[in-house]
Short mmCIF file of C-alpha atoms and ligand atoms in Angstrom, two decimals:
data_model
loop_
_atom_site.label_atom_id
_atom_site.label_comp_id
_atom_site.label_asym_id
_atom_site.label_seq_id
_atom_site.Cartn_x
_atom_site.Cartn_y
_atom_site.Cartn_z
CA MET A 1 -0.40 -0.23 -0.20
CA LEU A 2 3.02 2.44 0.72
CA SER A 3 5.72 3.53 -1.35
CA PRO A 4 9.77 3.76 -0.08
CA GLU A 5 8.76 7.66 -0.59
CA GLN A 6 5.81 6.98 1.59
CA LEU A 7 7.52 4.95 4.52
CA ALA A 8 9.98 7.45 4.22
CA THR A 9 8.07 10.53 4.37
CA PHE A 10 7.08 8.89 7.49
CA GLU A 11 9.82 8.21 8.68
CA ARG A 12 11.56 12.01 8.54
CA ASP A 13 8.28 14.26 9.61
CA GLY A 14 6.01 11.68 11.72
CA PHE A 15 3.13 11.16 10.19
CA LEU A 16 1.38 10.45 6.94
CA VAL A 17 -1.41 12.05 4.74
CA LEU A 18 -2.94 9.45 2.60
CA SER A 19 -5.99 11.57 0.41
CA ASN A 20 -9.23 9.04 -0.69
CA PHE A 21 -7.70 6.39 1.71
CA VAL A 22 -11.83 5.21 2.34
CA SER A 23 -15.16 7.27 0.26
CA ARG A 24 -16.69 9.23 1.04
CA GLU A 25 -19.78 7.07 0.61
CA ARG A 26 -18.59 4.46 3.58
CA CYS A 27 -17.61 8.08 5.84
CA ASP A 28 -21.02 8.68 4.90
CA GLU A 29 -21.87 5.27 6.11
CA LEU A 30 -20.44 5.83 9.38
CA LYS A 31 -21.92 9.19 10.35
CA THR A 32 -25.65 7.64 9.69
CA HIS A 33 -24.55 4.47 12.10
CA VAL A 34 -23.27 6.45 14.25
CA GLU A 35 -26.65 9.22 14.04
CA GLY A 36 -27.94 5.45 15.17
CA LEU A 37 -25.84 4.32 18.21
CA LEU A 38 -26.79 7.60 19.28
CA ASP A 39 -30.29 7.84 19.51
CA GLU A 40 -30.17 5.04 22.00
CA ILE A 41 -28.18 6.70 24.73
CA ASP A 42 -29.60 7.16 27.01
CA PRO A 43 -28.21 9.81 29.24
CA ALA A 44 -29.75 9.17 32.59
CA ASP A 45 -28.48 5.54 31.90
CA GLY A 46 -25.37 5.10 34.84
CA ALA A 47 -23.02 7.42 35.40
CA GLY A 48 -22.86 8.27 31.80
CA LEU A 49 -22.65 11.96 31.83
CA THR A 50 -18.82 12.15 31.78
CA VAL A 51 -17.48 15.27 30.35
CA PHE A 52 -13.90 14.45 28.41
CA ASP A 53 -11.62 16.70 28.35
CA THR A 54 -7.97 16.54 27.29
CA SER A 55 -6.80 19.88 29.56
CA GLU A 56 -8.04 18.73 33.13
CA GLN A 57 -8.28 15.32 32.71
CA ALA A 58 -10.48 15.27 35.40
CA HIS A 59 -12.48 11.83 34.13
CA GLY A 60 -8.95 10.31 35.46
CA ASP A 61 -10.91 8.98 38.49
CA ASP A 62 -13.88 8.40 37.05
CA GLU A 63 -15.45 4.53 37.18
CA TRP A 64 -17.34 5.92 33.62
CA PHE A 65 -13.90 6.45 31.65
CA LEU A 66 -11.16 3.65 33.13
CA ASP A 67 -13.87 1.20 33.10
CA SER A 68 -14.29 2.19 28.85
CA GLY A 69 -12.08 -0.44 26.99
CA ASP A 70 -13.46 -2.53 26.23
CA LYS A 71 -16.64 -0.93 25.85
CA VAL A 72 -18.97 1.23 23.33
CA ARG A 73 -18.95 4.59 26.06
CA TRP A 74 -20.05 7.66 25.34
CA PHE A 75 -17.93 11.11 26.69
CA PHE A 76 -19.96 14.33 26.96
CA GLU A 77 -17.75 17.86 25.38
CA ASP A 78 -17.50 21.08 28.51
CA GLY A 79 -19.75 22.40 28.09
CA ALA A 80 -22.50 21.10 27.27
CA VAL A 81 -22.94 19.52 30.51
CA VAL A 82 -24.27 22.15 33.83
CA ASN A 83 -25.53 20.62 36.84
CA GLY A 84 -25.38 17.36 36.10
CA ALA A 85 -28.41 18.06 32.41
CA LEU A 86 -27.42 18.66 29.46
CA THR A 87 -27.85 22.11 28.22
CA VAL A 88 -27.96 20.61 24.36
CA PRO A 89 -29.68 18.36 22.66
CA LEU A 90 -27.95 15.13 23.04
CA ARG A 91 -26.60 14.60 19.32
CA LEU A 92 -24.57 18.16 19.49
CA ALA A 93 -23.26 17.76 23.30
CA VAL A 94 -21.63 14.57 22.81
CA ASN A 95 -17.74 14.19 22.54
CA LYS A 96 -16.87 10.58 21.82
CA LEU A 97 -17.59 7.37 21.95
CA GLY A 98 -14.47 5.34 22.33
CA HIS A 99 -12.59 2.96 23.51
CA ALA A 100 -13.83 -0.99 21.92
CA MET A 101 -15.80 -0.45 18.78
CA HIS A 102 -14.03 -1.80 16.45
CA ASP A 103 -14.18 -5.31 18.62
CA LEU A 104 -17.76 -4.60 19.51
CA ASP A 105 -19.91 -2.80 17.10
CA PRO A 106 -20.40 -4.95 12.86
CA ALA A 107 -20.18 -1.25 11.48
CA PHE A 108 -17.34 -0.47 13.62
CA GLU A 109 -14.96 -3.37 13.26
CA ALA A 110 -15.64 -3.44 9.31
CA PHE A 111 -14.55 0.03 8.63
CA SER A 112 -11.41 -0.95 11.37
CA ARG A 113 -11.41 -4.67 9.50
CA THR A 114 -9.34 -4.31 5.77
CA PRO A 115 -6.95 -5.30 3.63
CA GLU A 116 -6.16 -2.43 2.36
CA LEU A 117 -5.56 -1.21 6.85
CA ALA A 118 -3.55 -4.32 7.27
CA ALA A 119 -1.62 -4.03 4.92
CA VAL A 120 -0.52 -0.22 5.50
CA ALA A 121 0.41 -1.50 9.07
CA ALA A 122 2.25 -4.58 7.35
CA ASP A 123 4.38 -1.69 5.63
CA LEU A 124 4.37 0.19 8.73
CA GLY A 125 6.76 -2.82 9.87
CA PHE A 126 4.37 -4.31 12.61
CA GLY A 127 5.11 -8.06 13.06
CA ASP A 128 2.02 -8.57 15.10
CA PRO A 129 -1.36 -5.89 14.78
CA LYS A 130 -3.51 -5.72 17.96
CA LEU A 131 -6.44 -3.02 17.35
CA LEU A 132 -6.17 -1.53 21.65
CA GLN A 133 -8.28 1.39 20.90
CA SER A 134 -11.59 2.95 18.57
CA MET A 135 -13.31 6.40 19.03
CA TYR A 136 -15.39 8.27 17.52
CA ILE A 137 -15.11 12.32 17.77
CA PHE A 138 -17.82 14.76 16.79
CA LYS A 139 -15.80 18.13 17.87
CA GLN A 140 -19.15 19.74 17.68
CA PRO A 141 -20.60 23.28 16.49
CA GLY A 142 -19.71 26.16 19.15
CA ILE A 143 -18.73 23.48 21.81
CA GLY A 144 -16.42 21.64 20.31
CA GLY A 145 -13.59 21.36 23.19
CA GLU A 146 -10.09 21.06 22.20
CA VAL A 147 -7.87 18.38 22.66
CA SER A 148 -4.09 19.51 23.66
CA LEU A 149 -1.06 19.19 23.03
CA HIS A 150 0.04 15.51 23.11
CA CYS A 151 1.22 12.08 21.64
CA ASP A 152 -0.10 8.89 21.57
CA HIS A 153 2.15 7.20 23.64
CA THR A 154 1.73 9.23 26.60
CA PHE A 155 -1.41 7.91 26.38
CA LEU A 156 -1.27 4.09 25.21
CA TRP A 157 2.35 2.91 26.49
CA THR A 158 4.16 -0.14 25.20
CA GLU A 159 7.15 -0.10 26.04
CA PRO A 160 9.73 -0.06 23.46
CA GLN A 161 6.99 2.30 21.99
CA SER A 162 5.00 1.05 19.30
CA VAL A 163 1.68 2.65 19.31
CA ILE A 164 0.55 4.55 15.82
CA GLY A 165 -2.40 6.63 15.34
CA PHE A 166 -4.86 5.52 11.91
CA TRP A 167 -6.38 8.36 11.63
CA PHE A 168 -9.94 9.20 9.50
CA ALA A 169 -11.50 12.37 8.76
CA ILE A 170 -15.24 11.30 8.44
CA GLU A 171 -16.26 14.67 7.43
CA ASP A 172 -13.82 17.59 6.08
CA ALA A 173 -11.82 19.09 8.43
CA THR A 174 -9.78 22.56 7.84
CA GLN A 175 -8.98 25.13 10.37
CA GLU A 176 -12.17 26.67 10.73
CA ASN A 177 -14.29 23.53 12.68
CA GLY A 178 -10.63 22.71 14.01
CA CYS A 179 -8.73 19.89 11.41
CA LEU A 180 -5.90 18.32 12.94
CA TRP A 181 -2.43 19.86 14.31
CA VAL A 182 1.13 18.90 13.71
CA HIS A 183 5.07 19.04 14.55
CA PRO A 184 6.59 17.35 12.06
CA GLY A 185 9.86 15.72 12.81
CA GLY A 186 8.80 15.80 16.42
CA HIS A 187 8.36 11.96 17.26
CA ARG A 188 12.15 12.36 17.84
CA ILE A 189 11.16 14.53 20.81
CA PRO A 190 11.90 12.38 24.32
CA VAL A 191 7.92 12.29 25.24
CA LYS A 192 6.86 14.07 28.54
CA SER A 193 4.62 12.38 29.57
CA ARG A 194 2.92 9.36 30.67
CA TYR A 195 -0.76 8.83 31.95
CA ARG A 196 -0.96 6.15 34.36
CA MET A 197 -2.54 4.24 37.73
CA ILE A 198 -1.00 5.35 40.48
CA PRO A 199 -0.88 2.19 42.40
CA ASP A 200 -3.78 1.17 44.38
CA LEU A 201 -4.98 1.38 41.00
CA THR A 202 -8.44 3.56 41.15
CA GLU A 203 -7.42 6.46 39.50
CA ALA A 204 -4.97 7.54 36.70
CA ARG A 205 -2.54 10.78 36.52
CA MET A 206 -0.58 12.43 33.92
CA GLN A 207 3.32 11.39 35.30
CA THR A 208 6.16 14.28 34.10
CA LEU A 209 8.26 12.75 32.41
CA ASP A 210 10.12 16.27 31.22
CA PRO A 211 8.54 19.21 32.80
CA GLU A 212 9.49 21.47 29.33
CA PRO A 213 6.20 22.16 26.98
CA TYR A 214 6.34 20.80 24.04
CA SER A 215 6.76 24.19 21.38
CA THR A 216 3.04 25.54 20.32
CA ASP A 217 5.70 26.97 17.39
CA ASP A 218 6.08 24.34 14.64
CA LEU A 219 2.36 23.15 14.42
CA MET A 220 1.37 23.24 10.98
CA PRO A 221 -2.41 22.57 9.95
CA LEU A 222 -3.53 18.58 8.43
CA GLU A 223 -6.56 20.35 6.76
CA ALA A 224 -8.30 16.97 5.12
CA ASP A 225 -11.34 16.17 3.28
CA ALA A 226 -13.20 13.66 4.38
CA GLY A 227 -12.46 9.87 3.57
CA THR A 228 -8.53 11.47 3.84
CA LEU A 229 -5.82 8.93 6.03
CA VAL A 230 -4.02 10.20 8.52
CA LEU A 231 -1.71 8.20 9.92
CA LEU A 232 0.13 9.67 13.55
CA HIS A 233 3.71 7.86 14.44
CA GLY A 234 3.18 7.19 18.31
CA THR A 235 5.92 10.25 19.47
CA LEU A 236 4.43 12.48 17.25
CA PRO A 237 3.12 16.17 19.44
CA HIS A 238 -0.54 16.96 17.91
CA TRP A 239 -3.29 19.16 18.85
CA SER A 240 -6.64 20.54 17.51
CA ALA A 241 -8.26 23.47 18.60
CA PRO A 242 -12.10 24.27 19.92
CA ASN A 243 -14.74 23.64 17.48
CA THR A 244 -16.13 27.69 17.08
CA SER A 245 -18.04 27.12 13.36
CA SER A 246 -21.36 25.90 12.96
CA ARG A 247 -19.94 23.10 11.55
CA SER A 248 -19.19 19.83 13.07
CA ARG A 249 -16.26 17.72 12.63
CA HIS A 250 -16.46 13.84 13.03
CA ALA A 251 -12.48 11.40 12.51
CA TYR A 252 -12.42 7.98 13.87
CA THR A 253 -8.96 7.17 14.84
CA LEU A 254 -7.54 3.52 15.88
CA HIS A 255 -5.26 3.07 18.27
CA VAL A 256 -3.35 -0.04 17.19
CA ILE A 257 0.06 -1.23 19.43
CA ASP A 258 2.64 -4.32 17.99
CA GLY A 259 1.97 -7.45 19.88
CA VAL A 260 4.95 -7.97 20.33
CA ALA A 261 5.89 -5.43 22.47
CA ASP A 262 5.37 -5.06 26.58
CA TYR A 263 1.66 -3.35 27.29
CA PRO A 264 1.76 -2.14 31.14
CA ALA A 265 -0.82 -3.32 33.87
CA ASP A 266 -0.80 -0.13 34.69
CA ASN A 267 -2.46 1.60 31.39
CA TRP A 268 -4.78 3.16 32.06
CA LEU A 269 -6.63 0.85 29.13
CA ARG A 270 -7.26 -2.30 30.58
CA ARG A 271 -8.50 -4.93 28.34
CA PRO A 272 -9.93 -8.03 30.55
CA PRO A 273 -9.12 -11.51 29.53
CA GLU A 274 -12.57 -12.19 28.03
CA LEU A 275 -11.82 -9.67 25.26
CA PRO A 276 -8.45 -9.92 23.91
CA LEU A 277 -7.35 -7.84 21.20
CA ARG A 278 -6.76 -8.32 17.93
CA GLY A 279 -5.75 -8.10 14.69
CA PHE A 280 -6.59 -6.93 11.15
CA ALA A 281 -8.08 -10.26 10.19
FE1 FE2 B 301 -3.97 11.84 19.64
#
């Protein structure tokens, strides 16, 4: 799937943009499927009013979040929940769905496990790719939250580092509606932090490894039409702005790790033995 030039670009920049990787039609189908899933959500059900806020990481002690590695759960935008109630219609309040749609939902499974993606993973050097995490991100109009500058290795730690993000634009992503921004070549910067469970295993916290924050000076926007796949190296700093526009910016991300790497037990995302990680087949 990937030419030697594309692999060299990924190696050099830490990211690779593959336009028209999936059809706009496939994106629309996934979007319609997601709308159906949202219709089934009862916000009064269980603990499901968790706000996903990457700046404060306040969800780090929240069971709804911490137990979501083997489930399909929803999280709300900061600003959409006030005093335990939604301030906008649910369809416009959801920040994301996560984190195991690729294993539990047939439509997401079909989107995530294709021969083309398996070939890309093989080209990237995965010996034993494992689909660890899936997220459907809404970036809602007007209230879609910022995703703070981070690298994915911080959150999905393996030894050695192996995670690669497969980021799909499901809708057109522009600077106006909060597209991705990346730091070309920034994957060579040693990772700044690690998000991990604290020893009693009831709460996840950010552990600082280097107090010097990533520079924002070198970020460049990655505007992407629906159907574009962006590959993100696990140590590449990336960011997205709040969406203050009137258009949503839906995206789907799949995070893949290598089964030959060690996956520490104190990662926040945990899988029970009943739902083992699987590859692209
Ligand atoms: Fe990320």
